[in-house]
Amino acid sequence: MISEGFSPAHGPLVRMRGITKRFGPVEVLRDVDLDLWPGEVHILAGENGAGKTTLIKILGGVYSDYEGKIEILGRPVRPTSPLEAAALGVAVIHQELSLVPSMSVADNLFLGRAPSTWGGLVAYRVQRETARRLLAELGLEIDVDQPVERYPLGVRQLVEIAKALGHRARVLVMDEPTSALSAPEVQRLFALIQRLKAQGCGLVYITHKMEEIQRIADRITVLRDGRRVGSAPAGELSPGQLIRWMVGREVEQQFPRHFSRPGAERLRIEDFTVRAERKGLRPAVEGVSLSVRAGEILGLAGLQGSGASELLSGLFGALGPRASGRVWLDGKLVRIRSPRDAIRQGMALVTNDRKTTGLVLPMSVAANATLAALPRLCRWGWRRPRREREAAAVQSRALGLRAASLEMPVAELSGGNQQKVALAKWLEINPRVLLLDEPTRGVDVGAKHDIYQLMNQWTAAGMAIILITSEMPELLALSDRIVVLHRGRVTAEMTRDEATADRVLEAAMGQGSEKSS
């Protein structure tokens, strides 16, 4: 993949010097330097809004209006488009997937560069075979002729990674690539990264996950408020020092202590099943029974395809008649056929994809934060903007939301603040049961800490929480109990004291013994 005659002795693959970027009067990057060497994984760390994504978009040709200099393989360059950056050997996997949902997997992988026959027609057989080979490198075997939209988020993330690999890039930039991946998929990705390093590729890798940094980093550069705080070999930077660089202050504990005092049973489900989208396939969830008490956090664990997310969506009424089973809230048998029914019963769901199903991005912060509470905030069917703003202001203060104005589009907020708005939307209705599906995905360490503290406050007030998280340390630290799913069935249930990473993963792979709650 590295051009002939190039070796580490010639210098870094990428050298960025004095990079400054403004959006109007707002300076988002100031005088940032970054080097990337062959065979290196260079972690780019920092809170949301620190400027990491802007920096890699400059390298990837998305933004060409900036100050400073870039060299690739020792040659001054100024990529003006992603296509031009790709021609220079730079491939970027952005946090926001660039796939076309209605197009097939194979067509997405070769969009704009499809192999052709002598007559200028698309060589579909070659395209399909190459697509399967690229996906096989990531351990993914799927029908490449199916539209991307038919596959879950984790599969789409792997397709995005395979698309970048298809460019045979010298420089690979990954922005939160594991945010939607299961544990085995993460293992395969890390094995691929090691192979790419051995071939002399350089990788710029953005992540908020401390265990990933400790596992794959060769060097770490930290940005804060658009400036470079520091850069050091991974072995010379302790987790505590890294967090101090990122947030600019001491964070006493990564996970605040959670004192559990569960009360009466708040929610019970029995024989809960979610049918598959298409006939002939096994149910996404089959015969699940569990309970959660007031003031308790129940962790729901499982690998890709376990049915955990479908369980929460079905419980919330979002899957309509596909979901069936018995549900009790505070001892009362209830019927939930739609999200409207769930909300009326005091349930709320924060989905795992805030930008698609959690927020309305063009709408204001205030409008999003009060969306679920509109029936209560309206009078005689008419919206009351002033009342909405007042309610949004109360929630934003409670959640520590940082926004220039409650009237700004929520799309302009950082990931951590967007997630707080997604939480605010539901907290305004004061739910009895809060269903959280990956609540800290794509959120920086400071915002994560804030969300952990808020969860402690909510359970102390008697709220019951069911939590899905793909981050094992988070699952083990926050959950009072853990229920593990495999292929839609419960394979294990364990208390916090009983739970270990090995036990959870073993059960998630179907090697546990089913327990009923």
PDB file of C-alpha atoms in Angstrom, residues 100 114 151 153 176 179 199 257 281 287 303 336 361 368 413 442 460 474 506-507:
ATOM      1  CA  VAL A 100     -26.671   5.574   0.350  1.00  0.00           C
ATOM      2  CA  ALA A 114     -17.146   0.925 -10.139  1.00  0.00           C
ATOM      3  CA  TYR A 151     -28.987  -4.176   7.641  1.00  0.00           C
ATOM      4  CA  LEU A 153     -26.318  -0.171  12.271  1.00  0.00           C
ATOM      5  CA  GLU A 176     -15.395   6.361  16.342  1.00  0.00           C
ATOM      6  CA  SER A 179     -19.453   2.863  18.170  1.00  0.00           C
ATOM      7  CA  GLN A 199       1.966  -3.189   5.802  1.00  0.00           C
ATOM      8  CA  ARG A 257     -20.140   5.387  42.900  1.00  0.00           C
ATOM      9  CA  LEU A 281     -36.883 -16.003  10.073  1.00  0.00           C
ATOM     10  CA  GLY A 287     -40.002 -15.682  25.358  1.00  0.00           C
ATOM     11  CA  LEU A 303     -23.698  -9.252  20.951  1.00  0.00           C
ATOM     12  CA  ILE A 336     -48.710  -1.087  25.102  1.00  0.00           C
ATOM     13  CA  LEU A 361     -31.761  17.829  13.754  1.00  0.00           C
ATOM     14  CA  ASN A 368     -36.384  18.904  20.687  1.00  0.00           C
ATOM     15  CA  LEU A 413     -24.350  20.911  19.092  1.00  0.00           C
ATOM     16  CA  GLY A 442     -20.034   8.881  20.611  1.00  0.00           C
ATOM     17  CA  ALA A 460     -32.099   7.785  43.783  1.00  0.00           C
ATOM     18  CA  GLU A 474     -19.633   0.766  31.759  1.00  0.00           C
ATOM     19  CA  GLU A 506     -19.510 -16.310  27.678  1.00  0.00           C
ATOM     20  CA  ALA A 507     -23.265 -15.964  28.163  1.00  0.00           C
TER      21      ALA A 507
END
